[in-house]
JSON list of C-alpha atoms in Angstrom, two decimals:
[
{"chain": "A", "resi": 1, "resn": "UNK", "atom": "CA", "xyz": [-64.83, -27.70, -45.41]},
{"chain": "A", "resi": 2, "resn": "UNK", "atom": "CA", "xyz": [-65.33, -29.87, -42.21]},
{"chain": "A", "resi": 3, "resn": "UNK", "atom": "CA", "xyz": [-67.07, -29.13, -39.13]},
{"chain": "A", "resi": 4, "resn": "UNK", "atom": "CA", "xyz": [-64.91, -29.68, -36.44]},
{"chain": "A", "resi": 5, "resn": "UNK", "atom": "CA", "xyz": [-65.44, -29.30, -32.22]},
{"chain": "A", "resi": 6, "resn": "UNK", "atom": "CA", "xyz": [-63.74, -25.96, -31.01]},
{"chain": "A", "resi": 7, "resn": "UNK", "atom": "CA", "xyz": [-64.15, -25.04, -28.02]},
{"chain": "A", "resi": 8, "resn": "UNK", "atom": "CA", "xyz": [-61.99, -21.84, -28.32]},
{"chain": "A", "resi": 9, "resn": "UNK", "atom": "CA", "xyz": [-64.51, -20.84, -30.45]},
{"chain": "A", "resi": 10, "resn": "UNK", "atom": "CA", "xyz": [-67.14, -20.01, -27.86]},
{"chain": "A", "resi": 11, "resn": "UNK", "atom": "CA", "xyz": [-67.63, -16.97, -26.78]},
{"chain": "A", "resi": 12, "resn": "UNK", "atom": "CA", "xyz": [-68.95, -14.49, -23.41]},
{"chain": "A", "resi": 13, "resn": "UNK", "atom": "CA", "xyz": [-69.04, -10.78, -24.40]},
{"chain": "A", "resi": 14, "resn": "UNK", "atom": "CA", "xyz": [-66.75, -10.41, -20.74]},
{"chain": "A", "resi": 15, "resn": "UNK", "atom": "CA", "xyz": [-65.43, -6.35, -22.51]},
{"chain": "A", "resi": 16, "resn": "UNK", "atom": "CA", "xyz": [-65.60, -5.24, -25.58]},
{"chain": "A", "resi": 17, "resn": "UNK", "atom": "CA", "xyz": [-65.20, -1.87, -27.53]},
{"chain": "A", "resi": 18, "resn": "UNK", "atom": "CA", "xyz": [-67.26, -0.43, -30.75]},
{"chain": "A", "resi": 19, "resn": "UNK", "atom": "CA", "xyz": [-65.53, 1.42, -33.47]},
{"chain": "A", "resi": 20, "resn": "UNK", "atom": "CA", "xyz": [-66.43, 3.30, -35.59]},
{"chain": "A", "resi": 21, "resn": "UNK", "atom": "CA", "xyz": [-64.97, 4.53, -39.29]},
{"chain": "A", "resi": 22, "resn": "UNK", "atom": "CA", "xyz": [-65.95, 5.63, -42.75]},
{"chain": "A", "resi": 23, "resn": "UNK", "atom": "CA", "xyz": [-68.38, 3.88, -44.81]},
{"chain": "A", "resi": 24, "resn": "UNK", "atom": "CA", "xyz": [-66.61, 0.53, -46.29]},
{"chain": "A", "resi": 25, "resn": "UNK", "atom": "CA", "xyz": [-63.50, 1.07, -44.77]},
{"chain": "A", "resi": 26, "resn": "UNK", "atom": "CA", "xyz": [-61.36, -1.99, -45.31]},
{"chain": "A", "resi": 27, "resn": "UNK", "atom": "CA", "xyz": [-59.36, -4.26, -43.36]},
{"chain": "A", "resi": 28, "resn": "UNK", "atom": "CA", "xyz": [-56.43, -4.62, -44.83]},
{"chain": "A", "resi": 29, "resn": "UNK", "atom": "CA", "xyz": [-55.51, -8.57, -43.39]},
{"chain": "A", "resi": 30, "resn": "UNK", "atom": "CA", "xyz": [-51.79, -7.81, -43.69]},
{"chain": "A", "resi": 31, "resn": "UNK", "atom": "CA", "xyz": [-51.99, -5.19, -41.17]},
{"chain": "A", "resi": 32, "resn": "UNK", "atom": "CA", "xyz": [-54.71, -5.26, -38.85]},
{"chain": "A", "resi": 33, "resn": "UNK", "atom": "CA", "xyz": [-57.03, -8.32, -37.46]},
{"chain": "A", "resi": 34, "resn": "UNK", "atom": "CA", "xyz": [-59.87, -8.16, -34.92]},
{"chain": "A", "resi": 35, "resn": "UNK", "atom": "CA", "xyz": [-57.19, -8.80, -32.03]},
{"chain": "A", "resi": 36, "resn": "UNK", "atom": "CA", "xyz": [-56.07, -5.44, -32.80]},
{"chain": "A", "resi": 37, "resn": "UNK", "atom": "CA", "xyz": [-59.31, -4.21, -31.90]},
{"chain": "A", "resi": 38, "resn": "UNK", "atom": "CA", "xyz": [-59.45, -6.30, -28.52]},
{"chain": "A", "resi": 39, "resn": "UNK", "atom": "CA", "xyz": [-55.88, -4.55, -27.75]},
{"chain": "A", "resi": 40, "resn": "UNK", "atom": "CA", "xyz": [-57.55, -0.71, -28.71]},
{"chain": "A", "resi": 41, "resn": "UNK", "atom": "CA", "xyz": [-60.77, -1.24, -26.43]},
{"chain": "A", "resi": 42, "resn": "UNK", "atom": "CA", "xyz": [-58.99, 0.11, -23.43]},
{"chain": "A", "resi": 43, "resn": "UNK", "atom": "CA", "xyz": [-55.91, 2.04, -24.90]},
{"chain": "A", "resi": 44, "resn": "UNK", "atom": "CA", "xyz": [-57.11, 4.76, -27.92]},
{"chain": "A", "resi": 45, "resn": "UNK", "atom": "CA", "xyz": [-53.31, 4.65, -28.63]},
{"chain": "A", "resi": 46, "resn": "UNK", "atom": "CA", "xyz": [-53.83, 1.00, -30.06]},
{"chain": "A", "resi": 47, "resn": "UNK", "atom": "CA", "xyz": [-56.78, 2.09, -32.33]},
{"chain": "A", "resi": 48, "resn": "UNK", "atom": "CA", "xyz": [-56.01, 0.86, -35.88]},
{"chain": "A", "resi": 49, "resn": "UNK", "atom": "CA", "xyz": [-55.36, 3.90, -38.15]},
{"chain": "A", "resi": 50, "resn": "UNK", "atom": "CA", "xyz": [-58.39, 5.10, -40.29]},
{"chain": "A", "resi": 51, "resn": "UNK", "atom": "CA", "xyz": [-60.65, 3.76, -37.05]},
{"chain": "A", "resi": 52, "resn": "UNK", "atom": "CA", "xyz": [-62.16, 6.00, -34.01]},
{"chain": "A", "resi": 53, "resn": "UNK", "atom": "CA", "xyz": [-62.70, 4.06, -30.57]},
{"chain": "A", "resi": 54, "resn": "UNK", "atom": "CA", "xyz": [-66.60, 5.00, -29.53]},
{"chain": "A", "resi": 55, "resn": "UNK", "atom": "CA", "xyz": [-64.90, 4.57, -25.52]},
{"chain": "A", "resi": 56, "resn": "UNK", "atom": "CA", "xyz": [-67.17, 3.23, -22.94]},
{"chain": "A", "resi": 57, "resn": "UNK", "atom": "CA", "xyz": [-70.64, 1.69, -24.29]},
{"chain": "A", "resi": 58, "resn": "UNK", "atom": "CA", "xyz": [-72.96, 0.05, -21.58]},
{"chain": "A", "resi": 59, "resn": "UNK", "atom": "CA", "xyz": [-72.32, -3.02, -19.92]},
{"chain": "A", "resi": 60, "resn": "UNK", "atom": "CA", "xyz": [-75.62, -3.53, -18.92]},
{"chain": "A", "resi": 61, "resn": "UNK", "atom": "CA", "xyz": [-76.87, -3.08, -22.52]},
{"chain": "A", "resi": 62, "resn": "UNK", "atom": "CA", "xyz": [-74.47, -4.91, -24.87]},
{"chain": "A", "resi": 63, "resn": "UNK", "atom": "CA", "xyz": [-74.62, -4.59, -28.49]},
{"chain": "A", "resi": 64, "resn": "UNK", "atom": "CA", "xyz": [-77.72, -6.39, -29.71]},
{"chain": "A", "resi": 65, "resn": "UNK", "atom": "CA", "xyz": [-78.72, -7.57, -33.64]},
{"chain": "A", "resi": 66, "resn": "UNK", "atom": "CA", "xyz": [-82.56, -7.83, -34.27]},
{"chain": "A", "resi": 67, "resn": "UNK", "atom": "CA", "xyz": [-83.19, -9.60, -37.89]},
{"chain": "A", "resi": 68, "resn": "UNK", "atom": "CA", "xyz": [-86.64, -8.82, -39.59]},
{"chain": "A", "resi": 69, "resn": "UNK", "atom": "CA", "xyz": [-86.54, -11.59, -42.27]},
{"chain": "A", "resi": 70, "resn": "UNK", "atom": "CA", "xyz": [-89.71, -10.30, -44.37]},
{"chain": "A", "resi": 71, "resn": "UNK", "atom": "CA", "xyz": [-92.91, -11.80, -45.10]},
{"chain": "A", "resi": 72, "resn": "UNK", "atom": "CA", "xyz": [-92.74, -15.49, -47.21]},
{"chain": "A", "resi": 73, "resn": "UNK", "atom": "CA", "xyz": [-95.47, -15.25, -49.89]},
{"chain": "A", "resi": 74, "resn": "UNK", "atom": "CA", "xyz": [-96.45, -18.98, -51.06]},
{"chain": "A", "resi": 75, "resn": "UNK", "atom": "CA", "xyz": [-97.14, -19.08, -54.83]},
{"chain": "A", "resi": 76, "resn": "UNK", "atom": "CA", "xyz": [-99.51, -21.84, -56.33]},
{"chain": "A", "resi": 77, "resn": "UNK", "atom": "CA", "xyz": [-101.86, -22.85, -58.62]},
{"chain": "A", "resi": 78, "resn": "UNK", "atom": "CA", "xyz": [-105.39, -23.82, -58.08]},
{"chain": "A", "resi": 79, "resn": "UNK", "atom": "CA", "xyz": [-103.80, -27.72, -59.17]},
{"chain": "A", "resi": 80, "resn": "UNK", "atom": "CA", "xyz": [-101.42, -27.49, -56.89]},
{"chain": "A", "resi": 81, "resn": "UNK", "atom": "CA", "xyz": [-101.65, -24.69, -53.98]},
{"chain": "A", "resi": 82, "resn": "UNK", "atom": "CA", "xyz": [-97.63, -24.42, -52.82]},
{"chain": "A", "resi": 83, "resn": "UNK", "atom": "CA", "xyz": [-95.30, -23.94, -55.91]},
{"chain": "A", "resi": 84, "resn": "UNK", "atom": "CA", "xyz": [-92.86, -21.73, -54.42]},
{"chain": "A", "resi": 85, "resn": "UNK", "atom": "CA", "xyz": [-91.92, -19.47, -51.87]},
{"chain": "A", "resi": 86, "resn": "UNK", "atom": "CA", "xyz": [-90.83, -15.75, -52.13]},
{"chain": "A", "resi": 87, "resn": "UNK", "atom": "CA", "xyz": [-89.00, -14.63, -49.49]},
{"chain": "A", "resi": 88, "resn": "UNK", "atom": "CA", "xyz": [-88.73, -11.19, -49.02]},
{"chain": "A", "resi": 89, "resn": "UNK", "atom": "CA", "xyz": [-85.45, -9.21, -48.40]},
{"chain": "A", "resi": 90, "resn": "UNK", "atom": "CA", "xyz": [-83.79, -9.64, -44.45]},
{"chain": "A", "resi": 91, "resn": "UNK", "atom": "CA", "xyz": [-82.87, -6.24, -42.67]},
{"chain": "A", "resi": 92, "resn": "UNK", "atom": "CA", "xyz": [-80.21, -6.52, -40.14]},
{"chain": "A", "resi": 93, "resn": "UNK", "atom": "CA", "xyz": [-80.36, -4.04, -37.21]},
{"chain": "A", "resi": 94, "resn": "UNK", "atom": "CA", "xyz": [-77.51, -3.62, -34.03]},
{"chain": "A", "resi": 95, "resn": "UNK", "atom": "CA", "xyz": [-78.36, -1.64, -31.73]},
{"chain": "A", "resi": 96, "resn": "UNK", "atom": "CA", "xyz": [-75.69, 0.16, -29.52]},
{"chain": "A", "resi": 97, "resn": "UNK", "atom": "CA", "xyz": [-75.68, 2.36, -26.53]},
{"chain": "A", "resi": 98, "resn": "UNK", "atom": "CA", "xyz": [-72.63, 4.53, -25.92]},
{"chain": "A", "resi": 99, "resn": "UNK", "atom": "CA", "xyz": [-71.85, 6.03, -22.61]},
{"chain": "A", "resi": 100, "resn": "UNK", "atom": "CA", "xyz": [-69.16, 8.39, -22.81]},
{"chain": "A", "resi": 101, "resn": "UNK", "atom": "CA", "xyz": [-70.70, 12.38, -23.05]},
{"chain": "A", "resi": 102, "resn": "UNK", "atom": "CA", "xyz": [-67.52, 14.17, -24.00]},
{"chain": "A", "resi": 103, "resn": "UNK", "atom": "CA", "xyz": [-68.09, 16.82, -26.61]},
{"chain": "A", "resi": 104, "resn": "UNK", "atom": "CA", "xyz": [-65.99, 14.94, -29.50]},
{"chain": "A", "resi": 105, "resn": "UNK", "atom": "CA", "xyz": [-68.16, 11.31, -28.83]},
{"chain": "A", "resi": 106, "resn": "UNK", "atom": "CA", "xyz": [-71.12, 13.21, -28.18]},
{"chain": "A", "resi": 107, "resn": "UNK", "atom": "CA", "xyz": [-70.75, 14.82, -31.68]},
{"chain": "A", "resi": 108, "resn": "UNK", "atom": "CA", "xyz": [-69.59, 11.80, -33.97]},
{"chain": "A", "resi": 109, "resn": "UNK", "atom": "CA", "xyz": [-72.43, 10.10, -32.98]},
{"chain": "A", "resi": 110, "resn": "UNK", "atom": "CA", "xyz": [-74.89, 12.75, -33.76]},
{"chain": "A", "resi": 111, "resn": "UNK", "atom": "CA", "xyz": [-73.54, 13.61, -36.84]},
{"chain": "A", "resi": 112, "resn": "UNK", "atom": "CA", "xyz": [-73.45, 17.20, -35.09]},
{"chain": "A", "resi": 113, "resn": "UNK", "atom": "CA", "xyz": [-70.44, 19.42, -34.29]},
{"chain": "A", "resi": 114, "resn": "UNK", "atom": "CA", "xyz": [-68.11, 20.85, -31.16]},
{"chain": "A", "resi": 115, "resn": "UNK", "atom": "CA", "xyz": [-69.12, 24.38, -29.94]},
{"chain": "A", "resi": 116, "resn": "UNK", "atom": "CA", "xyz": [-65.59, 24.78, -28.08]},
{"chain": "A", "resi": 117, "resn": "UNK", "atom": "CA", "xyz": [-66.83, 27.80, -27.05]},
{"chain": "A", "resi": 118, "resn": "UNK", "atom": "CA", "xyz": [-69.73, 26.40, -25.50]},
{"chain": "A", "resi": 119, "resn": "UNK", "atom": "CA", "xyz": [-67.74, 23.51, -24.27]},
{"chain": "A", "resi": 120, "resn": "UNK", "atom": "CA", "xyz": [-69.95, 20.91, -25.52]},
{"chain": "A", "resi": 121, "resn": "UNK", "atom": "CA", "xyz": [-71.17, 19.31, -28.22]},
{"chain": "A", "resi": 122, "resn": "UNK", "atom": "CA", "xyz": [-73.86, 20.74, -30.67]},
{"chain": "A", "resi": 123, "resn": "UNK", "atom": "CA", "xyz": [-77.37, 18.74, -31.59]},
{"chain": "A", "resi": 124, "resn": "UNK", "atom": "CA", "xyz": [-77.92, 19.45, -34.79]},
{"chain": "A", "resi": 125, "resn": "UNK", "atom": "CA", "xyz": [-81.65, 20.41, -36.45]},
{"chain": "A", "resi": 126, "resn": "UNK", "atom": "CA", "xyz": [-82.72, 17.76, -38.74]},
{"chain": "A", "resi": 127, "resn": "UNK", "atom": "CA", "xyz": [-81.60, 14.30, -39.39]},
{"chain": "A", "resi": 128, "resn": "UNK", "atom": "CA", "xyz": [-79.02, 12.63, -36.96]},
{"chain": "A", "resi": 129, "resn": "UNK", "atom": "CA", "xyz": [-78.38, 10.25, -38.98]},
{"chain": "A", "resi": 130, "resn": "UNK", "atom": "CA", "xyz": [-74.70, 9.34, -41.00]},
{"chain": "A", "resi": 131, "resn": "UNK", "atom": "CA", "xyz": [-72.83, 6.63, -42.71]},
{"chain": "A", "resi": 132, "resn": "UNK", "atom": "CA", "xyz": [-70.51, 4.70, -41.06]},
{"chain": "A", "resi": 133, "resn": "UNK", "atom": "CA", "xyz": [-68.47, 0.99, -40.91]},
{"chain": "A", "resi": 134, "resn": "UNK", "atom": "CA", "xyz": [-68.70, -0.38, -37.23]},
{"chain": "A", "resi": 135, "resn": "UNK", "atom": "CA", "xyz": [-66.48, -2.99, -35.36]},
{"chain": "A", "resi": 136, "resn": "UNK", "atom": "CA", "xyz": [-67.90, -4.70, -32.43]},
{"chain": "A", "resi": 137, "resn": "UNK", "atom": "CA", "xyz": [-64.64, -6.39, -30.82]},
{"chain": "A", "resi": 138, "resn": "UNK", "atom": "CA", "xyz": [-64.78, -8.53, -28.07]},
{"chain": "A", "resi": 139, "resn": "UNK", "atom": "CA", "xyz": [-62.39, -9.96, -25.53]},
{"chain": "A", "resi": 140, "resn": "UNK", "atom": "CA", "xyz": [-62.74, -13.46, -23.53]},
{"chain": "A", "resi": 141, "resn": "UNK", "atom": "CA", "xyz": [-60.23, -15.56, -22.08]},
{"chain": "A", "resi": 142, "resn": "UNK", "atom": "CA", "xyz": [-57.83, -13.75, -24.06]},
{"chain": "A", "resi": 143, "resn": "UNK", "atom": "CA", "xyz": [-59.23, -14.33, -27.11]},
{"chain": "A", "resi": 144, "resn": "UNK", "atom": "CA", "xyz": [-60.67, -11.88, -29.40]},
{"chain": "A", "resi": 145, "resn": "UNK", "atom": "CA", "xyz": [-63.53, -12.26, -31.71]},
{"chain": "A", "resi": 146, "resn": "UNK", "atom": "CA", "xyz": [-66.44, -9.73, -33.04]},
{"chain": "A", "resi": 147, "resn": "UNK", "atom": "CA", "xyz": [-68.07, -8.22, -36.31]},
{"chain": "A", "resi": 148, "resn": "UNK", "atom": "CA", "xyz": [-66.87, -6.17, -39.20]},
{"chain": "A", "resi": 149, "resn": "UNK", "atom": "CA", "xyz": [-70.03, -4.06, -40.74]},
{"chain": "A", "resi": 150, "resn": "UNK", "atom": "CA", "xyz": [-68.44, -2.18, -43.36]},
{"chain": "A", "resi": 151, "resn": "UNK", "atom": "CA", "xyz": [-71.39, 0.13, -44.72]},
{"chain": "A", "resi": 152, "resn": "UNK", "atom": "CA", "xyz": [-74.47, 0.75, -42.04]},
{"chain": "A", "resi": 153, "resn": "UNK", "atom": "CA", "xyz": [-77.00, 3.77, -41.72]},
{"chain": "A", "resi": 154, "resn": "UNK", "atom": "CA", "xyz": [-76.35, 5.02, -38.46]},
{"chain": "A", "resi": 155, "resn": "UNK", "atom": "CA", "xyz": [-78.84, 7.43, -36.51]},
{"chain": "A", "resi": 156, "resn": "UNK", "atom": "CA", "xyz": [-79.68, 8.47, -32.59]},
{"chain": "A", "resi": 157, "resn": "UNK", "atom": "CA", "xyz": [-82.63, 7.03, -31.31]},
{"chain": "A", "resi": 158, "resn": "UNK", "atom": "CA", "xyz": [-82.51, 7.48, -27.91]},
{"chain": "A", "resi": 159, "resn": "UNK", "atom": "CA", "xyz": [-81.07, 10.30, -25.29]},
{"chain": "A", "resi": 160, "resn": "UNK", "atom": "CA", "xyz": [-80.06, 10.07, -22.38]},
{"chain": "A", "resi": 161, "resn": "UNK", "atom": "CA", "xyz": [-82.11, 8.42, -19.08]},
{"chain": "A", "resi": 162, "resn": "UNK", "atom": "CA", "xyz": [-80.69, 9.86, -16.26]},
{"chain": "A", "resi": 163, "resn": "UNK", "atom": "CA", "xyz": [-80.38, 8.37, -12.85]},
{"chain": "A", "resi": 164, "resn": "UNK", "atom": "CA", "xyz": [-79.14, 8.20, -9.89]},
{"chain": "A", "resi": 165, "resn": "UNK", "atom": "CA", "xyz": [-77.87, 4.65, -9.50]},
{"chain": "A", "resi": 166, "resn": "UNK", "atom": "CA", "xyz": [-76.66, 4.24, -13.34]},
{"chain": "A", "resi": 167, "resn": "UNK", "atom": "CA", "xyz": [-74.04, 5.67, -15.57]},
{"chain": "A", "resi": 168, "resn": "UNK", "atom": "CA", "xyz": [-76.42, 8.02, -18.81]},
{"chain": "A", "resi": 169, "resn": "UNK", "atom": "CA", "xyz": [-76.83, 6.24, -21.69]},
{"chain": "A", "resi": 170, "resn": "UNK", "atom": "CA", "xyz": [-77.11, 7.64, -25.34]},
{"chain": "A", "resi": 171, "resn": "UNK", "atom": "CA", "xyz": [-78.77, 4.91, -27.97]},
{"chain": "A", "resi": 172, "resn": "UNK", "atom": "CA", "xyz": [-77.75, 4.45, -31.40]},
{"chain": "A", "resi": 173, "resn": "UNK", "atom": "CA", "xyz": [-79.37, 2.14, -34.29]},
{"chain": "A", "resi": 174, "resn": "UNK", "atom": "CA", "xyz": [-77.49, 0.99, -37.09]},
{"chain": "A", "resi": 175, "resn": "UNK", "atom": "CA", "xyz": [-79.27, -0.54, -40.05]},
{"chain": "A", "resi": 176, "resn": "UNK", "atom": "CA", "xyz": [-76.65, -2.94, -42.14]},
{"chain": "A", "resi": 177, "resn": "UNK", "atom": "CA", "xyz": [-76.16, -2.67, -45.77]},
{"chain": "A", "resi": 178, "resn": "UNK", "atom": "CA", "xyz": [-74.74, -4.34, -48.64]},
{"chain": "A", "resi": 179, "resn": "UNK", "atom": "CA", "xyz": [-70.77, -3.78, -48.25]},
{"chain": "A", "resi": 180, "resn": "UNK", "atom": "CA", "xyz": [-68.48, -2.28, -51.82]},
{"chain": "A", "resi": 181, "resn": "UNK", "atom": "CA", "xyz": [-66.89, -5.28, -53.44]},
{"chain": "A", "resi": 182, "resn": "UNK", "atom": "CA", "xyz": [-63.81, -3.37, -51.50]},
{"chain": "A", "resi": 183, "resn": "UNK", "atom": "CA", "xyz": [-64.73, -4.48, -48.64]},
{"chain": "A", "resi": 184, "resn": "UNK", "atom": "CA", "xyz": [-65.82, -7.74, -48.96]},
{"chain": "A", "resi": 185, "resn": "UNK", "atom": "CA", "xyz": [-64.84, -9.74, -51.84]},
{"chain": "A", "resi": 186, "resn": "UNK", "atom": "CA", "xyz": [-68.62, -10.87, -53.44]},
{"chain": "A", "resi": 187, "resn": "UNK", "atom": "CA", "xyz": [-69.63, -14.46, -54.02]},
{"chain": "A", "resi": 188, "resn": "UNK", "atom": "CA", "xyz": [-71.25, -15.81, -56.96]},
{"chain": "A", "resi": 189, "resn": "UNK", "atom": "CA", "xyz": [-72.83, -12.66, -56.91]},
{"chain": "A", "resi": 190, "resn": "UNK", "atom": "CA", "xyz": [-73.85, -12.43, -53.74]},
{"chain": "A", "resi": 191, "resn": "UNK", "atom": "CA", "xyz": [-72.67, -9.19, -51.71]},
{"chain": "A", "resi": 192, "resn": "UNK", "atom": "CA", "xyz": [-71.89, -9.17, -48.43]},
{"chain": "A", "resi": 193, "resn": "UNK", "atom": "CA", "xyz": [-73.15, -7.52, -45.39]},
{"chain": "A", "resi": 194, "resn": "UNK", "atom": "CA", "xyz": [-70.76, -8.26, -42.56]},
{"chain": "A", "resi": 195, "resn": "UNK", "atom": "CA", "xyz": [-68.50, -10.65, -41.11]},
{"chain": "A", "resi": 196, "resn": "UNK", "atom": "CA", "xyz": [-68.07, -12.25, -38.17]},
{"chain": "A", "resi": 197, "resn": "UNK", "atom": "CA", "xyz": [-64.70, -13.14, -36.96]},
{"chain": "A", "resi": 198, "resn": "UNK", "atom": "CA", "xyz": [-63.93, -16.42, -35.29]},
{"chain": "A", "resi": 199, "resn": "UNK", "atom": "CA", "xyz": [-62.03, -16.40, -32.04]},
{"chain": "A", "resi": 200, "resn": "UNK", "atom": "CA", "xyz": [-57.93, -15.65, -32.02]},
{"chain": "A", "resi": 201, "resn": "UNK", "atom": "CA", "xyz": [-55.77, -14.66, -29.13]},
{"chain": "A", "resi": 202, "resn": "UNK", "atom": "CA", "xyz": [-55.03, -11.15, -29.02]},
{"chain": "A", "resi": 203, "resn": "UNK", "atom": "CA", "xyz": [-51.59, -12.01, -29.01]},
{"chain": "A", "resi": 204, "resn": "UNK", "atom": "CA", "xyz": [-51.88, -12.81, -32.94]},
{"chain": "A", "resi": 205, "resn": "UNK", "atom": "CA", "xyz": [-52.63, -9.20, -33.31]},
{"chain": "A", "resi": 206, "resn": "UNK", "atom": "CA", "xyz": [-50.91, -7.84, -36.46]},
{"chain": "A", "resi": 207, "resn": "UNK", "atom": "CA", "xyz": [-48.34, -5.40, -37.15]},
{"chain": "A", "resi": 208, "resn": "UNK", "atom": "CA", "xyz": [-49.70, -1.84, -37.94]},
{"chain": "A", "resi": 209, "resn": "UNK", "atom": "CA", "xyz": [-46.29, -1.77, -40.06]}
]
């Protein structure tokens, strides 16, 4: 396949949306593309089905990927001192920070429960942490483009800072797995981890039909 210029195909995280959904959800191309995501940021009516909208994440602290690639050990002989490298396995982190502290967010994303008696949102004792496929969708110029993670560990990390002068943030890290076959279709083997969508108006959004 060859390269080509595209300048549609830059992109400037101007709004965007995270969603959220069970582990390896798929995206069924027939019926839902990431411009369907750009249209849900802002409207939870829009949502694709199977998919929950996590509404109102931090502008000030978009979604951010750290990669630790591993150590490289050089093998050799005492002949000849580089053979061949071994290069350890890459883990893939995005970190997120949701804003929005109503009792059902609040407990989705610490794999707690409502108290609607209480009228909040329980922390629960223990591990925070849960399974889940994440979206990152993101809208410029009318153009939508983001990642599909089908199959991350997902746990709190951080609660809320609270001042005066800034909306409370929660923070949550995700560490990326190998997605089912499912998901995404393998490659000589290979599995795959994630994808990440190239730019399409949001007017090329599919039919939920």
């Amino acid at each position: 396949m060859a390269l080509k210029v595209a300048n549609n195909a830059l992109t400037v995280a101007s709004n965007g949306g995270i969603f959220l959904a069970p582990p390896n959800t798929k995206l069924d191309p027939a019926h839902v593309n990431i411009a369907n995501f750009g249209l849900a940021i802002n409207d939870a009516s829009k949502v694709p089905a199977g998919w929950d909208v996590l509404a109102n994440t931090s502008r000030e602290n978009l979604p951010s990927f750290a990669i630790d690639a591993g150590d490289t050990t050089t093998l050799g002989s005492w002949g000849n001192s580089v053979i061949r490298n071994v290069y350890a396995t890459s883990t893939v982190t995005l970190e997120t920070h949701p804003m929005q502290l109503d009792k059902e967010s609040v407990a989705r994303i610490t794999n707690g429960w409502v108290a609607e008696a209480l009228g909040g949102a329980v922390l629960p004792s223990g591990s925070w942490a849960f399974e889940t496929a994440i979206v990152v969708a993101i809208v410029d110029n009318g153009y939508a483009s983001g990642y599909y993670i089908p199959a991350t560990d997902t746990t709190l990390t951080g609660l809320p800072e609270l001042k005066t002068d800034a909306f409370s943030e929660l923070t949550l890290k995700s560490t990326l797995k190998s997605a089912d076959p499912s998901a995404i279709t393998p490659r000589n083997g290979i599995n795959g981890m994630a994808v990440i969508f190239e730019p399409i108006a949001v007017t090329s959004a599919k039919s939920a039909g």
